[in-house]
C-alpha atoms as one frame of an Amber mdcrd trajectory, in Angstrom:
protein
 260.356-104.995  42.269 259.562-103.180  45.647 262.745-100.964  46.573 265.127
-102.538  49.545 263.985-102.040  52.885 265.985-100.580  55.455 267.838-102.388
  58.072 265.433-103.554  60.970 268.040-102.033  63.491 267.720 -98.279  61.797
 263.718 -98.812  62.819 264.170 -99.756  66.160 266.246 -96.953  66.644 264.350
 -94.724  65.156 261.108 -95.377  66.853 262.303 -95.578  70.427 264.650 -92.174
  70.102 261.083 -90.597  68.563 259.338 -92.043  71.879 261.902 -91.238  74.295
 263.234 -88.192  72.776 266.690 -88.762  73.524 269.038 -90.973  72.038 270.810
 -91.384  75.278 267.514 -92.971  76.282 266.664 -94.890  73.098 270.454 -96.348
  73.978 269.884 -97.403  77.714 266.592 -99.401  76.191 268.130-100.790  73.824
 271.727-101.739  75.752 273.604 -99.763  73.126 275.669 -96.766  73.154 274.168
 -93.185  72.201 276.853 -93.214  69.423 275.779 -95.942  67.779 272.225 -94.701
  67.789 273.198 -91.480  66.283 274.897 -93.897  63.623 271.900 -95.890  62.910
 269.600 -92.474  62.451 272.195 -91.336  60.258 271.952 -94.467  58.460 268.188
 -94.042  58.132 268.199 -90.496  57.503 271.035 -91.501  54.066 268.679 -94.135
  52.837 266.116 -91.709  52.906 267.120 -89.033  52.389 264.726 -87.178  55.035
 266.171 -84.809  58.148 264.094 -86.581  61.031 265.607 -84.900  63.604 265.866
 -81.689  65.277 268.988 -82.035  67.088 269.021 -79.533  70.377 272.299 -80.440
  72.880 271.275 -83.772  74.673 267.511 -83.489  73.137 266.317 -84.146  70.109
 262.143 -83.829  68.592 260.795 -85.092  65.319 261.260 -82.838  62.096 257.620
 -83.223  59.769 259.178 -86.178  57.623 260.344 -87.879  61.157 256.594 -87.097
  62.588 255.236 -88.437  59.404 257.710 -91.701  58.761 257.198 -92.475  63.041
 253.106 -91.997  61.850 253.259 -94.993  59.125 255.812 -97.320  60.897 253.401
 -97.610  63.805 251.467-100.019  62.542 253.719-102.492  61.352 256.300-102.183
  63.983 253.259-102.976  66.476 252.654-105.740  64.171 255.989-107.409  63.860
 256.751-107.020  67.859 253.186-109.088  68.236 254.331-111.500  65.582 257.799
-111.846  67.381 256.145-111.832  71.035 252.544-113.435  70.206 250.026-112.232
  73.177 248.758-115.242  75.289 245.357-113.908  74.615 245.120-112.426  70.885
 241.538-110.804  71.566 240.729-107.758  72.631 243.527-105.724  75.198 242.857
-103.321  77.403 244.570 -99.432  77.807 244.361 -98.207  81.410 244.228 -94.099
  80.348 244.920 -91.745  83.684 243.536 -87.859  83.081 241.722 -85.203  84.491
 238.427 -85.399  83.951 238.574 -81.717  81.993 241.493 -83.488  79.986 239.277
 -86.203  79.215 235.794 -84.113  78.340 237.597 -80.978  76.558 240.233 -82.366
  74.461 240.161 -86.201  74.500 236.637 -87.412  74.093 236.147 -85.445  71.205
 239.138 -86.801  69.257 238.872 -90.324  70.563 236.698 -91.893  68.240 239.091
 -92.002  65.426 241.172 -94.055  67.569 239.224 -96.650  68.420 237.787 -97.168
  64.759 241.384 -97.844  63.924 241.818-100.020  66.659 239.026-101.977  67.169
 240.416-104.401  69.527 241.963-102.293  72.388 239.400-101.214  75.159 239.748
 -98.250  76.979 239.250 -97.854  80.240 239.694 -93.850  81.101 239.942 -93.265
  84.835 239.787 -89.817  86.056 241.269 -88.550  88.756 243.791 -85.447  90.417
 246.438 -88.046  91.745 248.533 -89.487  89.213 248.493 -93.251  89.984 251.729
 -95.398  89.547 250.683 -98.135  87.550 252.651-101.972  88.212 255.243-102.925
  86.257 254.112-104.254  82.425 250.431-102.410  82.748 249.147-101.005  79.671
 248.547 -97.763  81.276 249.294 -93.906  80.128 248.533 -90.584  81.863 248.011
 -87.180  80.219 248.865 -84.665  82.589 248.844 -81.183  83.649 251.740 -79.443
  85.658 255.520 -79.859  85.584 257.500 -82.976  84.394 258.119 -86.278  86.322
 261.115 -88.371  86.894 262.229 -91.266  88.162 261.244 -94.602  86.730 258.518
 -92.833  83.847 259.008 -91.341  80.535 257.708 -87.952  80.698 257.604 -85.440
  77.331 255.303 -82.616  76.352 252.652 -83.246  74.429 251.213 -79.672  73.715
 252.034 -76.102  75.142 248.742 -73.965  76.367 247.604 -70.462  76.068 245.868
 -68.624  79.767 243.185 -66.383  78.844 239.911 -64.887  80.385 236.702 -65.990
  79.134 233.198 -65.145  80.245 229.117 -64.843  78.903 228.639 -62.515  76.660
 226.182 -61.359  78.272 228.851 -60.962  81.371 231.281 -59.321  79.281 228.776
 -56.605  78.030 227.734 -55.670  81.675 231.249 -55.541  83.006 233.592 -54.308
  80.316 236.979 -55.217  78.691 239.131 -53.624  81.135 240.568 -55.736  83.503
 241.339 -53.160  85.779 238.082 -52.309  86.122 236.225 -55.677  86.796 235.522
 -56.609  90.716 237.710 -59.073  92.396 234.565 -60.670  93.456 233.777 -61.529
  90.026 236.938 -62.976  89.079 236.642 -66.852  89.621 239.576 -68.690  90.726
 241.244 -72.393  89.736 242.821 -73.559  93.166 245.606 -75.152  90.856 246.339
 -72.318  88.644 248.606 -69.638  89.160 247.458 -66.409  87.933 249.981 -64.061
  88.377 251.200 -64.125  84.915 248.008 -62.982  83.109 247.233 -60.489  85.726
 250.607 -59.243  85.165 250.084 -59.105  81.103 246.430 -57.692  82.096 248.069
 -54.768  83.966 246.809 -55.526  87.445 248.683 -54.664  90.572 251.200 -57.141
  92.237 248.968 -57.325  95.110 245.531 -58.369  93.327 243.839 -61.277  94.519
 240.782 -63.093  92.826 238.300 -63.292  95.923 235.125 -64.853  93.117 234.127
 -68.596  93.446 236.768 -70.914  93.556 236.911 -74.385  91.965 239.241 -77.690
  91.742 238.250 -78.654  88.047 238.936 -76.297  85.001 236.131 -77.681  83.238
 233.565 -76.893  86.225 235.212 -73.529  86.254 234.403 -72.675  82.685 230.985
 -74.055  83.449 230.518 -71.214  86.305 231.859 -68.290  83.679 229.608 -69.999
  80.626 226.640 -69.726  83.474 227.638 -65.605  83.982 228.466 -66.318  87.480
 232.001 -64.771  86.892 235.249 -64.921  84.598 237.079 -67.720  85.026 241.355
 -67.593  84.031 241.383 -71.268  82.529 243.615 -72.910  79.727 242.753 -72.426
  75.677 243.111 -76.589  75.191 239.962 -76.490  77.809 238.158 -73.577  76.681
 238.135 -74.252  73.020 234.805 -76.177  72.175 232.586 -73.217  74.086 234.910
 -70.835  72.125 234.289 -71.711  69.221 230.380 -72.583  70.175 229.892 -69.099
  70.717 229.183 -70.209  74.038 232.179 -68.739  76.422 234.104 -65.712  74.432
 237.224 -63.697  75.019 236.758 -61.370  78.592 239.555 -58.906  77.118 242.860
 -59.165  74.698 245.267 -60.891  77.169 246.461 -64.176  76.452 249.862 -65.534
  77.646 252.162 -69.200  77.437 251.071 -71.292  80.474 254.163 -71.798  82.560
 252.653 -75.658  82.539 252.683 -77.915  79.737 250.234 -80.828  78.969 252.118
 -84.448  79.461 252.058 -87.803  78.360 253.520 -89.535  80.953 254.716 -93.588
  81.165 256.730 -96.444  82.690 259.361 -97.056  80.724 258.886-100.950  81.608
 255.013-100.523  79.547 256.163 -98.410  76.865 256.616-100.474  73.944 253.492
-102.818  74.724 251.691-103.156  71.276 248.519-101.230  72.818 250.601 -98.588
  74.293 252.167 -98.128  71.642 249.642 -98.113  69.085 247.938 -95.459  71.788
 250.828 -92.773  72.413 251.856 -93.238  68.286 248.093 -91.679  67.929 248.179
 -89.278  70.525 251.383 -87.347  69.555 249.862 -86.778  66.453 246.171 -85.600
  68.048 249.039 -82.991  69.679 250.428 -82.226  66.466 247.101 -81.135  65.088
 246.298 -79.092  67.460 249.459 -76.887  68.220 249.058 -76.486  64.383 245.354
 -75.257  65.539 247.203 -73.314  68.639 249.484 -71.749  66.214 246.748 -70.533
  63.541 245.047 -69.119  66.947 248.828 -67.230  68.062 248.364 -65.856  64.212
 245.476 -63.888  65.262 246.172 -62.362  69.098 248.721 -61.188  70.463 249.763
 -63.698  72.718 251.669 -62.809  75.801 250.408 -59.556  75.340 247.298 -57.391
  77.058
């Protein structure tokens, strides 16, 4: 005989403090108190017998074994909430997904494929643009952002940190030098959306210094400009990565800091347990999980936050 199964309850629980990250949250959803959420993790974690959260004050993030257990219940929590609430229409839905377009070229597109063989039946429909748009109540519609945290009426959480760091041509890098000091401020491309005051900081430039090179509204055309020698571009390690390691853009010196900005996944809290949302944001915290883990092997070999 298959072992008991847990109460349904402990699942529900479960899954929506993992998605909200707060059981004060997971409460308000679910018109229960925070205590008796903590009591139903704690009845989880007993049967077993697996720490799944980090508790920190009013906040609280997946341990591994919670990452892994939210991972497999996925699936058949999507399954039983369509069985429970059949769709209308039981063919193919459709995921509104809001991103920049360097976002969606740099480090979505490549890992996307894996999600759509799994899930055959949801269509995506990726729109690309700078404003984050507010999607209607009940829309099957996520955004992976950029910048600082919302409010308000969306569930906002971090998906994955970033590294800043200065990348050029080799050929660039040969003709101007490792120094930072030393490299013309007409040379130094700028991100209108980026602050750089940080790395220059770590880089041991003056308070003062200004980048005065081309100046661009899209990290991915940025990188473009440096990969083409016309400068070296300050731009983000999650965009940078695939001409990294292509041999294509490399390293202008040894400074790499912590953005001050953090990459989001941002919903309504009225869309966030729709089966295709769901099924979505289940895959893409663990597409973030993969690559800190890459982030962190990178940390491992620079000395990050320092010149």
């Amino acid at each position: 005989m298959q072992g008991k199964l847990p109460p349904l309850f402990t699942l529900q629980a479960f899954e929506a403090a993992s998605r909200l990250g707060s059981f004060s949250k997971a409460a308000d959803e679910l018109s229960l108190t925070p205590g008796a959420i903590s009591r139903q993790i704690r009845q989880l974690e007993d049967w077993s017998s697996l720490t799944l959260f980090k508790r920190q004050g009013p906040k609280v993030s997946l341990t591994d074994d919670g990452a892994a257990l939210l991972t497999r219940l996925a699936g058949p929590l999507s399954a039983l909430h369509q069985a429970i609430y059949p769709p209308a229409d039981a063919a193919t839905k459709t995921l509104h997904i809001s991103t920049l377009a360097s976002i969606a070229k740099e480090w979505l597109l490549p890992r996307l494929a894996s999600f759509s063989a799994a899930h055959p039946h949801i269509r995506l429909i990726i729109d690309t643009d700078y404003a984050l748009v507010r999607p209607a109540p009940r829309v099957a519609m996520v955004a992976i952002r950029h910048g600082a945290r919302q409010s308000t009426d969306q569930i906002c959480e971090t998906l994955f940190t970033d590294r800043l760091l200065a990348v050029t041509s080799p050929e660039l890098r040969s003709r101007l030098g490792t120094d930072a000091r030393l490299w013309p401020a007409s040379m130094m491309l700028q991100h209108l959306s980026l602050d750089p005051a940080q790395w220059l900081a770590a880089a041991g430039l003056p308070e003062d210094f200004s980048l005065q090179g081309q100046a661009y509204n899209d990290a991915d055309v940025l990188l473009e400009a440096a990969q083409r020698s016309q400068g070296i571009a300050l731009g983000r390690l999650s965009i940078a990565w695939r001409r990294l390691q292509a041999g294509s853009l490399i390293l202008a010196n040894n400074t790499i800091c912590p953005s001050s900005r953090d990459n989001l996944l941002v919903l309504r809290e009225d869309s966030a347990a729709l089966p295709e949302v769901l099924a979505f944001t289940t895959w893409l915290r663990e597409q973030a999980r993969l690559w800190q883990m890459e982030m962190d092997k990178f940390d491992s070999m620079h000395q990050v936050g320092q010149g």
